[in-house]
Amino acid sequence: MVKVLLIDDDVDLTTLLKEYLNEEGFEVSTAQDGRTAIAQAASNAVDIIVLDIMMPHMNGIDVLQRIRRSSTVPVLMLTAKGDDVDRIAGLNLGADDYVPKPCSPGELAARLKAILRRAGPSGAGTAQEVLRAGELVMYPGNRAAEWRGKPLELTGTEFSLLEVLARNAGQLVSKQEISRHAFGRPLTPFDRRIDVHLSSVRQKLGARGDGQSWIQSVRGQGYQLLQDR
């Protein structure tokens, strides 16, 4: 059973979401403040975290930053509707996705399942499949990657995005195509998720010898993983 840690100080909401997620087959524990949440995340075996931005004592951004120091557990942020600043900050710190509040329990459950599919074994290949693009080696079956002979630490979302580019190395891939293959849904207007996650991947890959990023963007069109010269 998938273990979910639900972090939100709204007791009525967490009760509602916990009941629904339990019916969907999740095992849910809750925390009402950031400090308690960090302790639970560190001491319990948690498969995924739902984290509200607005909480007392320590906000969700600070909690996420603390969690990311020692864990790559998938995190879904609950954000205020229309608050792009918090959304982008969360994605920059390694959140896998976000849902604006108020959200329906059904939408939350669907997003959790989608994140877990991305974080778990890929359905696109077997455990024996090896995907190579220059010095990048990816193992879609067990969601592992290596860069220049060393393990490359990626979140589930980052792995899915980089896998799409690696399968099309040297070619421009549209943001719509990236969204369909990595997220399983069309890209919506003003959605910055792809840009923010790939910015994080760029930092992890570092720069080429010529100073360029390994992942090039073409404004309004998409992204391309450059091949070795």
Short mmCIF file of C-alpha atoms in Angstrom, two decimals:
data_model
loop_
_atom_site.label_atom_id
_atom_site.label_comp_id
_atom_site.label_asym_id
_atom_site.label_seq_id
_atom_site.Cartn_x
_atom_site.Cartn_y
_atom_site.Cartn_z
CA MET A 1 0.00 0.00 0.00
CA VAL A 2 1.33 3.43 -0.98
CA LYS A 3 2.12 5.59 2.06
CA VAL A 4 1.12 9.25 1.77
CA LEU A 5 2.14 11.99 4.22
CA LEU A 6 -0.45 14.78 4.05
CA ILE A 7 0.87 18.07 5.49
CA ASP A 8 -1.76 20.79 5.98
CA ASP A 9 -3.00 22.74 9.00
CA ASP A 10 -6.62 22.66 7.76
CA VAL A 11 -7.97 19.80 9.89
CA ASP A 12 -11.33 19.59 8.08
CA LEU A 13 -9.62 19.38 4.70
CA THR A 14 -7.06 16.78 5.78
CA THR A 15 -9.85 14.65 7.27
CA LEU A 16 -11.79 14.78 4.00
CA LEU A 17 -8.75 14.04 1.86
CA LYS A 18 -7.55 11.25 4.15
CA GLU A 19 -10.91 9.48 3.99
CA TYR A 20 -11.03 9.71 0.21
CA LEU A 21 -7.42 8.62 -0.32
CA ASN A 22 -7.93 5.68 2.05
CA GLU A 23 -10.82 4.55 -0.13
CA GLU A 24 -8.52 4.86 -3.16
CA GLY A 25 -6.07 2.44 -1.56
CA PHE A 26 -3.56 4.86 -0.04
CA GLU A 27 -2.29 4.66 3.54
CA VAL A 28 -2.39 8.25 4.83
CA SER A 29 -0.68 9.90 7.80
CA THR A 30 -1.06 13.62 8.55
CA ALA A 31 0.86 16.54 10.03
CA GLN A 32 -0.48 20.02 10.82
CA ASP A 33 2.78 22.02 10.94
CA GLY A 34 6.15 22.07 9.23
CA ARG A 35 8.36 20.92 12.10
CA THR A 36 6.19 17.87 12.79
CA ALA A 37 6.09 17.12 9.07
CA ILE A 38 9.89 17.15 8.71
CA ALA A 39 10.24 14.77 11.65
CA GLN A 40 7.63 12.39 10.19
CA ALA A 41 9.19 12.52 6.74
CA ALA A 42 12.58 11.64 8.24
CA SER A 43 11.41 8.86 10.55
CA ASN A 44 8.70 7.13 8.51
CA ALA A 45 8.86 5.22 5.26
CA VAL A 46 6.88 7.59 3.03
CA ASP A 47 6.23 7.01 -0.67
CA ILE A 48 4.87 10.47 -1.49
CA ILE A 49 4.16 13.76 0.29
CA VAL A 50 1.30 16.23 -0.17
CA LEU A 51 2.50 19.59 1.17
CA ASP A 52 0.51 22.79 1.67
CA ILE A 53 2.33 26.09 1.10
CA MET A 54 0.58 28.13 3.80
CA MET A 55 1.20 26.69 7.28
CA PRO A 56 2.02 28.09 10.73
CA HIS A 57 5.56 28.32 12.13
CA MET A 58 7.23 27.08 8.94
CA ASN A 59 5.75 27.45 5.46
CA GLY A 60 5.68 24.74 2.82
CA ILE A 61 8.58 26.17 0.83
CA ASP A 62 10.87 25.95 3.88
CA VAL A 63 9.61 22.45 4.66
CA LEU A 64 10.31 21.31 1.09
CA GLN A 65 13.80 22.79 1.23
CA ARG A 66 14.54 20.85 4.42
CA ILE A 67 13.13 17.60 2.99
CA ARG A 68 15.16 17.94 -0.22
CA ARG A 69 18.41 18.10 1.75
CA SER A 70 18.19 14.38 2.43
CA SER A 71 15.39 12.89 0.33
CA THR A 72 14.10 12.67 -3.25
CA VAL A 73 10.66 11.42 -2.15
CA PRO A 74 8.01 12.75 -4.59
CA VAL A 75 6.28 15.91 -3.35
CA LEU A 76 2.98 17.38 -4.56
CA MET A 77 2.44 20.99 -3.48
CA LEU A 78 -0.95 22.49 -2.58
CA THR A 79 -0.84 26.14 -3.65
CA ALA A 80 -3.16 29.12 -3.54
CA LYS A 81 -5.06 29.53 -6.80
CA GLY A 82 -3.14 31.80 -9.16
CA ASP A 83 -0.05 32.06 -6.93
CA ASP A 84 2.63 31.52 -9.58
CA VAL A 85 5.46 32.74 -7.33
CA ASP A 86 4.98 29.93 -4.80
CA ARG A 87 4.45 27.36 -7.55
CA ILE A 88 7.68 28.23 -9.32
CA ALA A 89 9.58 28.39 -6.02
CA GLY A 90 8.31 24.92 -5.14
CA LEU A 91 9.23 23.47 -8.52
CA ASN A 92 12.68 25.04 -8.32
CA LEU A 93 13.24 23.31 -4.98
CA GLY A 94 12.29 19.92 -6.39
CA ALA A 95 8.51 19.59 -6.05
CA ASP A 96 7.17 17.14 -8.63
CA ASP A 97 3.86 18.86 -9.29
CA TYR A 98 1.31 21.20 -7.76
CA VAL A 99 -2.46 21.42 -7.38
CA PRO A 100 -4.18 24.77 -6.72
CA LYS A 101 -6.56 24.95 -3.74
CA PRO A 102 -9.38 24.35 -3.45
CA CYS A 103 -8.98 21.01 -5.19
CA SER A 104 -11.24 18.00 -5.41
CA PRO A 105 -10.14 14.76 -3.71
CA GLY A 106 -10.50 13.02 -7.07
CA GLU A 107 -8.08 15.39 -8.78
CA LEU A 108 -5.59 15.01 -5.94
CA ALA A 109 -5.73 11.21 -6.13
CA ALA A 110 -5.25 11.31 -9.90
CA ARG A 111 -2.22 13.59 -9.60
CA LEU A 112 -0.68 11.37 -6.92
CA LYS A 113 -1.08 8.29 -9.11
CA ALA A 114 0.46 10.11 -12.08
CA ILE A 115 3.50 11.20 -10.02
CA LEU A 116 3.95 7.67 -8.68
CA ARG A 117 3.85 6.27 -12.21
CA ARG A 118 6.62 8.68 -13.19
CA ALA A 119 8.64 7.91 -10.08
CA GLY A 120 8.22 4.14 -10.36
CA PRO A 121 9.31 1.63 -13.01
CA SER A 122 8.67 2.90 -16.51
CA GLY A 123 6.16 1.15 -18.70
CA ALA A 124 8.11 2.25 -21.78
CA GLY A 125 10.93 -0.24 -21.35
CA THR A 126 12.17 -3.29 -19.57
CA ALA A 127 14.61 -3.43 -16.70
CA GLN A 128 17.25 -4.47 -19.25
CA GLU A 129 16.76 -1.48 -21.56
CA VAL A 130 19.68 0.96 -21.67
CA LEU A 131 19.18 4.38 -23.25
CA ARG A 132 22.37 6.18 -24.26
CA ALA A 133 22.79 9.76 -25.45
CA GLY A 134 26.43 10.72 -25.43
CA GLU A 135 27.69 10.58 -21.85
CA LEU A 136 24.17 10.20 -20.53
CA VAL A 137 23.04 6.66 -19.73
CA MET A 138 19.48 6.00 -18.58
CA TYR A 139 17.86 2.79 -17.35
CA PRO A 140 14.09 3.31 -17.85
CA GLY A 141 13.18 0.00 -16.23
CA ASN A 142 14.45 0.98 -12.80
CA ARG A 143 14.45 4.77 -13.26
CA ALA A 144 18.19 5.20 -12.78
CA ALA A 145 20.59 7.43 -14.69
CA GLU A 146 24.32 8.07 -15.01
CA TRP A 147 26.12 11.16 -16.27
CA ARG A 148 29.77 10.94 -17.23
CA GLY A 149 30.08 7.64 -15.42
CA LYS A 150 28.56 8.81 -12.14
CA PRO A 151 25.04 8.39 -10.73
CA LEU A 152 22.75 11.25 -11.71
CA GLU A 153 20.24 12.08 -8.97
CA LEU A 154 16.90 12.98 -10.53
CA THR A 155 13.38 13.31 -9.21
CA GLY A 156 10.74 11.17 -10.92
CA THR A 157 9.54 14.14 -12.95
CA GLU A 158 13.04 15.15 -13.97
CA PHE A 159 13.77 11.60 -15.09
CA SER A 160 10.62 11.51 -17.26
CA LEU A 161 11.44 14.81 -18.94
CA LEU A 162 15.08 13.93 -19.58
CA GLU A 163 14.08 10.51 -20.91
CA VAL A 164 11.89 12.15 -23.58
CA LEU A 165 14.80 14.36 -24.68
CA ALA A 166 17.30 11.49 -24.59
CA ARG A 167 15.08 9.37 -26.84
CA ASN A 168 15.14 12.26 -29.30
CA ALA A 169 18.73 13.43 -28.75
CA GLY A 170 19.84 15.98 -31.31
CA GLN A 171 16.26 16.78 -32.29
CA LEU A 172 13.98 19.60 -31.23
CA VAL A 173 11.04 18.27 -29.19
CA SER A 174 7.98 20.49 -28.77
CA LYS A 175 6.74 21.30 -25.29
CA GLN A 176 3.39 19.72 -26.17
CA GLU A 177 5.11 16.46 -27.11
CA ILE A 178 7.23 16.56 -23.95
CA SER A 179 4.12 17.09 -21.82
CA ARG A 180 2.21 14.26 -23.48
CA HIS A 181 5.04 11.75 -23.08
CA ALA A 182 6.32 12.83 -19.65
CA PHE A 183 3.08 13.86 -17.94
CA GLY A 184 0.49 11.97 -19.98
CA ARG A 185 -1.56 15.12 -20.62
CA PRO A 186 -1.56 18.14 -22.95
CA LEU A 187 0.30 21.27 -21.95
CA THR A 188 -1.99 23.99 -20.63
CA PRO A 189 -1.50 27.73 -21.29
CA PHE A 190 1.00 29.49 -19.00
CA ASP A 191 2.16 26.15 -17.51
CA ARG A 192 5.81 26.57 -16.46
CA ARG A 193 6.40 23.08 -15.07
CA ILE A 194 8.51 21.84 -17.97
CA ASP A 195 10.69 24.96 -18.00
CA VAL A 196 11.35 24.89 -14.26
CA HIS A 197 12.10 21.16 -14.06
CA LEU A 198 14.42 21.26 -17.09
CA SER A 199 16.22 24.24 -15.57
CA SER A 200 17.02 21.99 -12.61
CA VAL A 201 18.21 19.21 -14.92
CA ARG A 202 20.45 21.67 -16.77
CA GLN A 203 22.17 22.58 -13.51
CA LYS A 204 22.75 18.92 -12.70
CA LEU A 205 24.32 18.24 -16.11
CA GLY A 206 26.51 21.34 -16.00
CA ALA A 207 27.86 23.14 -19.07
CA ARG A 208 29.50 21.79 -22.21
CA GLY A 209 33.11 22.53 -23.05
CA ASP A 210 31.96 25.47 -25.18
CA GLY A 211 29.98 26.91 -22.27
CA GLN A 212 26.57 26.02 -23.70
CA SER A 213 23.94 24.09 -21.80
CA TRP A 214 23.43 20.47 -22.81
CA ILE A 215 19.70 21.21 -23.02
CA GLN A 216 18.91 23.99 -25.48
CA SER A 217 15.59 25.81 -25.59
CA VAL A 218 14.02 27.33 -28.67
CA ARG A 219 11.64 30.06 -27.55
CA GLY A 220 8.03 29.15 -28.19
CA GLN A 221 8.94 25.79 -29.73
CA GLY A 222 10.58 23.33 -27.37
CA TYR A 223 13.81 21.76 -26.13
CA GLN A 224 16.73 19.79 -27.55
CA LEU A 225 19.33 17.60 -25.86
CA LEU A 226 22.58 18.33 -27.66
CA GLN A 227 24.75 15.48 -28.86
CA ASP A 228 28.51 15.27 -28.39
CA ARG A 229 30.56 17.01 -30.98
#
